XYZ file of C-alpha atoms in Angstrom:
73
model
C 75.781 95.533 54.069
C 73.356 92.856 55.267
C 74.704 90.298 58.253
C 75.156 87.992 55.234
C 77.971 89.357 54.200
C 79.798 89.681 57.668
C 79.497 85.613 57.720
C 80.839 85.374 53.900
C 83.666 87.898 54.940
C 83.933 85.274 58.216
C 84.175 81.997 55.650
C 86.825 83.673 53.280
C 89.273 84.421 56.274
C 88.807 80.994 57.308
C 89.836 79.581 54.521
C 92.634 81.922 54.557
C 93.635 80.629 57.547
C 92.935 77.288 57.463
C 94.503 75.994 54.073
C 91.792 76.988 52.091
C 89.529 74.136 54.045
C 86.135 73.663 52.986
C 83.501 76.116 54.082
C 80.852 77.369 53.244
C 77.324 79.397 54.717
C 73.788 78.125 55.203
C 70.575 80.210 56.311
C 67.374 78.807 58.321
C 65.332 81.037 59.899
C 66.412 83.169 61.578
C 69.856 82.023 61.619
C 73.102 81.773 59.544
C 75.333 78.962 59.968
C 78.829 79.014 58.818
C 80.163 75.437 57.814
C 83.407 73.976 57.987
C 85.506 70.819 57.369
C 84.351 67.476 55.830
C 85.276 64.536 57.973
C 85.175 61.460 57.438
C 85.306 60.037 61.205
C 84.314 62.020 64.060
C 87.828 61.447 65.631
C 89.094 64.049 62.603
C 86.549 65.908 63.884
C 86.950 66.602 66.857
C 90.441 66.648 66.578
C 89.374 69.988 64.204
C 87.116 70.846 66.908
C 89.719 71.392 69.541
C 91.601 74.120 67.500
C 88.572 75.108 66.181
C 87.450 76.063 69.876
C 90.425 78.779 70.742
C 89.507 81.193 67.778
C 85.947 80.154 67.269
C 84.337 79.188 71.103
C 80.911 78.247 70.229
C 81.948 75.827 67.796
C 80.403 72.071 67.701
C 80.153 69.241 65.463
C 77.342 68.028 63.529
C 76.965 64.925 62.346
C 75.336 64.638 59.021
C 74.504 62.484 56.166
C 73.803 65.680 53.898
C 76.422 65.024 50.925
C 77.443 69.125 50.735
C 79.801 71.104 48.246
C 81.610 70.210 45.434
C 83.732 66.551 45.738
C 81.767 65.071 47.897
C 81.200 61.009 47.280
């Protein structure tokens, strides 16, 4: 098993956790990035953030205009 597959076993128990919030993996060289959450003001997220931080510590918020995953306007 390739260190992909410890991130997609990572983004199911998140959504397992987490009311089956949106998640979902990306890869750039050399590293994976697991994403979380769709916000639509970054007040919800950091709100998120802030429980985010006691499981996950390394956690931070990026700010994107990248429409990603399905339901996204």
């Amino acid at each position: 098993r390739g260190l992909g597959d410890v991130y997609k076993r990572q983004v199911e128990e998140f959504k397992r956790t987490n009311n089956n919030e949106y998640a979902t993996i990306t890869f750039t060289t050399p590293s994976y990035k697991v994403w979380v959450g769709k916000y639509e003001t970054r007040e919800d997220a950091e709100k998120k953030l802030k429980d985010l931080k006691k499981k996950y510590p390394y956690s931070f918020i990026i700010e994107t205009d990248k429409k990603i995953g399905p339901g996204k306007k």
